[in-house]
PDB file of C-alpha atoms in Angstrom:
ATOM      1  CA  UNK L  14     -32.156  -1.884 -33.393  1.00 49.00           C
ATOM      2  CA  UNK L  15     -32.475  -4.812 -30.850  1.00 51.00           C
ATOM      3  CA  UNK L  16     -28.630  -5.097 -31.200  1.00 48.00           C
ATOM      4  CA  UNK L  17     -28.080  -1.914 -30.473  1.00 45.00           C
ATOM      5  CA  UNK L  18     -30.482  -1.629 -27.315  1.00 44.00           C
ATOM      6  CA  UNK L  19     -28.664  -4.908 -25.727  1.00 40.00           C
ATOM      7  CA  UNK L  20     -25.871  -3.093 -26.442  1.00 40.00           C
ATOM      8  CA  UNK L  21     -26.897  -0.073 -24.177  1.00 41.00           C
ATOM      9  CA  UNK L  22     -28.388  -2.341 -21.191  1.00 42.00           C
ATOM     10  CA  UNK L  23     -24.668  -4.322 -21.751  1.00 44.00           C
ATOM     11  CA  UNK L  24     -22.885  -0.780 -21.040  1.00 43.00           C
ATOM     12  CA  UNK L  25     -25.045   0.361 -18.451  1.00 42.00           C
ATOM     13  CA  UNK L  26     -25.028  -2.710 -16.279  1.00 43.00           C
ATOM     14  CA  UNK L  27     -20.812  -3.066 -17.200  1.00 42.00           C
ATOM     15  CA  UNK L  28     -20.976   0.418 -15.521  1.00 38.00           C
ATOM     16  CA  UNK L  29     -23.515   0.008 -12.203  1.00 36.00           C
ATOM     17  CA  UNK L  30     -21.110  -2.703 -11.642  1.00 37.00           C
ATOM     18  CA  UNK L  31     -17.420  -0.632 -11.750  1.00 38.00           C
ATOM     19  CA  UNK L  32     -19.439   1.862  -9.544  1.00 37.00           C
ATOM     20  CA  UNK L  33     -20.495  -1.404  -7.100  1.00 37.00           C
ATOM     21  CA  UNK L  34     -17.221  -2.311  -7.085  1.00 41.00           C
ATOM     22  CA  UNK L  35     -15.405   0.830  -6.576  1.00 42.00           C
ATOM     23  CA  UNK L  36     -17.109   2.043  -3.724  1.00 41.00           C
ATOM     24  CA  UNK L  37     -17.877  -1.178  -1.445  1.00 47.00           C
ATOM     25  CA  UNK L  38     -15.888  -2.149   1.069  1.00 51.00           C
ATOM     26  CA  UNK L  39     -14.790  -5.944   0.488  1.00 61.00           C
ATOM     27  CA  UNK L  40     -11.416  -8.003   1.573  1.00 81.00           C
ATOM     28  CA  UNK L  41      -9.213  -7.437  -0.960  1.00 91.00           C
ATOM     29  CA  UNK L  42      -6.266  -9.033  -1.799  1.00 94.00           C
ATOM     30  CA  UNK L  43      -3.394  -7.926  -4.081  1.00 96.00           C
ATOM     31  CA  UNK L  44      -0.357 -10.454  -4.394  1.00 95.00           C
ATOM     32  CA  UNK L  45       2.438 -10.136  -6.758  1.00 96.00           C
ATOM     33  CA  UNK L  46       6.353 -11.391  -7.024  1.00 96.00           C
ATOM     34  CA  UNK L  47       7.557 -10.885  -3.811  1.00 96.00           C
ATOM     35  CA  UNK L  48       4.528  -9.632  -1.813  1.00 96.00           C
ATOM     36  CA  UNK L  49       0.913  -9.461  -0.742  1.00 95.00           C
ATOM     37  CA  UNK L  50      -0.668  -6.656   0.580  1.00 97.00           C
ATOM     38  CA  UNK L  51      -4.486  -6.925   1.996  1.00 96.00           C
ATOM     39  CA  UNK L  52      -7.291  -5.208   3.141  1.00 96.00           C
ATOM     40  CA  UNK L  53      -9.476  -5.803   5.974  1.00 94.00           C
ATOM     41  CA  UNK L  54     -12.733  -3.765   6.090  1.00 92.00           C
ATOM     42  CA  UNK L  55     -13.944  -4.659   9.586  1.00 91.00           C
ATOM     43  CA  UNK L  56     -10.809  -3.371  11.304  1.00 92.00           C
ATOM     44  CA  UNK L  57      -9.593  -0.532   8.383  1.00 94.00           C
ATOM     45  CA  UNK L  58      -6.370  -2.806   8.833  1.00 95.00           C
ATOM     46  CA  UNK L  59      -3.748  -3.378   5.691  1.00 96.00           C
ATOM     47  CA  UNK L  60      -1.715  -6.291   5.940  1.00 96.00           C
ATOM     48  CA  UNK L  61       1.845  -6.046   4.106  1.00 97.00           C
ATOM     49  CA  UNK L  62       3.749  -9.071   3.396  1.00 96.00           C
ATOM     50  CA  UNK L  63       6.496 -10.116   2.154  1.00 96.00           C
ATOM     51  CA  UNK L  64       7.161 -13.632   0.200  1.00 95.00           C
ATOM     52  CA  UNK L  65      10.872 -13.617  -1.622  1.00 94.00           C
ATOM     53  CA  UNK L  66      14.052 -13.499   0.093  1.00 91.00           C
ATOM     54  CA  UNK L  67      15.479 -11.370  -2.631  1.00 93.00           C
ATOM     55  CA  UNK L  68      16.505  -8.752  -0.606  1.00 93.00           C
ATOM     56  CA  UNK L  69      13.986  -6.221  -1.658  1.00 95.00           C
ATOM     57  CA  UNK L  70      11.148  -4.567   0.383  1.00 96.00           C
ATOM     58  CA  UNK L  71       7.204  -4.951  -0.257  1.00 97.00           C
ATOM     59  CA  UNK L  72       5.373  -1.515   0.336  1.00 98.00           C
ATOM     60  CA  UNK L  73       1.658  -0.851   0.665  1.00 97.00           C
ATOM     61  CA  UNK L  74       1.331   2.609  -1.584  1.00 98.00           C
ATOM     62  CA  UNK L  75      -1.899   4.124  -0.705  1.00 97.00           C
ATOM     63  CA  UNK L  76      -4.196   6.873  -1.300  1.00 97.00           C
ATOM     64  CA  UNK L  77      -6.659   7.881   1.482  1.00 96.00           C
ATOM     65  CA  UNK L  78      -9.156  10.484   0.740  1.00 96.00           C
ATOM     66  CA  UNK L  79      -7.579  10.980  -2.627  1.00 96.00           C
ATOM     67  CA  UNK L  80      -4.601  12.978  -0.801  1.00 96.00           C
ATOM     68  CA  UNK L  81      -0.743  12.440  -1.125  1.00 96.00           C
ATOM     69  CA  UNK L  82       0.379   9.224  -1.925  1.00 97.00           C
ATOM     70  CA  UNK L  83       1.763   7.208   1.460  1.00 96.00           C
ATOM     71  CA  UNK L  84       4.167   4.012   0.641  1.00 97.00           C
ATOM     72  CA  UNK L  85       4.350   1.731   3.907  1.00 96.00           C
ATOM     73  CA  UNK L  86       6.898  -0.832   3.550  1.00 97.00           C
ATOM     74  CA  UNK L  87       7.737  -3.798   5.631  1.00 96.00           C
ATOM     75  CA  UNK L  88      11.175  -4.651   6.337  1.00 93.00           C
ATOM     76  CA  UNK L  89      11.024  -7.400   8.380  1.00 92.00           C
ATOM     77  CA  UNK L  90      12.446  -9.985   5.777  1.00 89.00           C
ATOM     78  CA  UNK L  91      11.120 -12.848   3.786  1.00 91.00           C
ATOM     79  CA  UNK L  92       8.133 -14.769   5.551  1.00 91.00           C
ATOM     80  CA  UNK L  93       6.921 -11.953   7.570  1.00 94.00           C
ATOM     81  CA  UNK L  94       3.962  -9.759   7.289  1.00 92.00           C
ATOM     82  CA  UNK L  95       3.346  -6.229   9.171  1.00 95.00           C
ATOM     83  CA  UNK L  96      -0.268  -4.821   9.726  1.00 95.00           C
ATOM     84  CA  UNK L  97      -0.785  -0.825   9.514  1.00 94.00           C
ATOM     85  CA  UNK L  98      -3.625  -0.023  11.619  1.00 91.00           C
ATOM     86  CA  UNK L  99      -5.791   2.817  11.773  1.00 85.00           C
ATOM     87  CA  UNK L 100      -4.411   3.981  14.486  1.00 83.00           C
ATOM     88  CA  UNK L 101      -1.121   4.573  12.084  1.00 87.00           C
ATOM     89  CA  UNK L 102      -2.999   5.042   9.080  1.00 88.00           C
ATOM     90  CA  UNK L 103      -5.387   7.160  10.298  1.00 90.00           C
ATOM     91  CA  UNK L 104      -8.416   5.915   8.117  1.00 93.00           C
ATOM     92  CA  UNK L 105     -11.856   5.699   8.897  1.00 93.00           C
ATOM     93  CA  UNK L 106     -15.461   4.253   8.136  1.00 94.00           C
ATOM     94  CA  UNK L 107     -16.360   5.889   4.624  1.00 94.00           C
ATOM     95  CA  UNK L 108     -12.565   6.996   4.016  1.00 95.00           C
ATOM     96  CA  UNK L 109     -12.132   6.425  -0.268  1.00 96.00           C
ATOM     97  CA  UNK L 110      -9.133   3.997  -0.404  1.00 96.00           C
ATOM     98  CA  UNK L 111      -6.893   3.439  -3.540  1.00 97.00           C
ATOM     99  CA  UNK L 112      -4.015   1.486  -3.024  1.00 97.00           C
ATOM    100  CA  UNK L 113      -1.888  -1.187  -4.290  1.00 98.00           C
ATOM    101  CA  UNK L 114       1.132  -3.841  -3.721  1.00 98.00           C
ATOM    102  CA  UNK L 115       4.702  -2.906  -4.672  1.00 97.00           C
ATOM    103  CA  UNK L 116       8.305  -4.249  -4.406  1.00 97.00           C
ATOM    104  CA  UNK L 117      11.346  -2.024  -4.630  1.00 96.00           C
ATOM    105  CA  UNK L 118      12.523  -2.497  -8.144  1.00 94.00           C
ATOM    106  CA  UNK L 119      10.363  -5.381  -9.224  1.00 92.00           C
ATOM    107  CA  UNK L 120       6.865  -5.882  -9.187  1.00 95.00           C
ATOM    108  CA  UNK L 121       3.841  -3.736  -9.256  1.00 97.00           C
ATOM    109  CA  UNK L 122       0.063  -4.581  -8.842  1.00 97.00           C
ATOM    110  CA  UNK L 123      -2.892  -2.715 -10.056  1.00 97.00           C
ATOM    111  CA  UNK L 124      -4.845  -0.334  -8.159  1.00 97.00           C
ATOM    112  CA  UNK L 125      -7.719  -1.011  -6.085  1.00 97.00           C
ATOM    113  CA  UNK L 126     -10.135   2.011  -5.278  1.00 96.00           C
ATOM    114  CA  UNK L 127     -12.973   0.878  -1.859  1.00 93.00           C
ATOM    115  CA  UNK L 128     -14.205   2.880   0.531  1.00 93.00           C
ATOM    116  CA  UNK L 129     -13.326   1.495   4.100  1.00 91.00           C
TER     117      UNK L 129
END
């Protein structure tokens, strides 16, 4: 019986903590092969960078307000970075965020889900 009720409290606090998580804003930081891709809660900024020259382009793919899907790339070349404000972006104190870091045919990170 104790088992099981640690096992409960385990679960429940595993879960407060996802919610935590998905819903406050922090400075996130998603870097993969090729790229890095942040996000900067006191100016709703991305930052999209990329880190290979391999030719390919690092996007920011992003979800705001759980609408259409928006990929942002930065072509600049290897070594550079571009920032996508809000007055691009369009996104706002409490706006729900999911996004993550991509490269054209390579690499792929996991999403993160915030609220700006």
């Amino acid at each position: 019986m104790q088992k099981r009720k640690l096992a409960v409290l385990a679960l429940a606090t595993a879960a407060v903590t996802v919610l935590t998580t998905a819903t406050s804003a922090s400075a996130e930081t998603r870097i993969i092969t090729g790229a890095y891709v942040y996000f900067n809660p006191a100016t709703n900024t991305f930052g999209i960078g990329d880190t290979v020259a391999d030719g390919r382009t690092p996007y920011l793919d992003v979800r705001i307000n759980g609408g259409p899907q928006q990929s942002i790339p930065n072509h600049n070349g290897n070594g550079t970075w571009r920032d996508w404000a809000p007055n691009e972006s369009g996104i706002r104190d409490g706006n729900t965020l999911a996004w993550r870091a991509r490269v054209s045919g390579g690499a792929v990170s996991g999403w993160v889900y915030e609220q700006a």
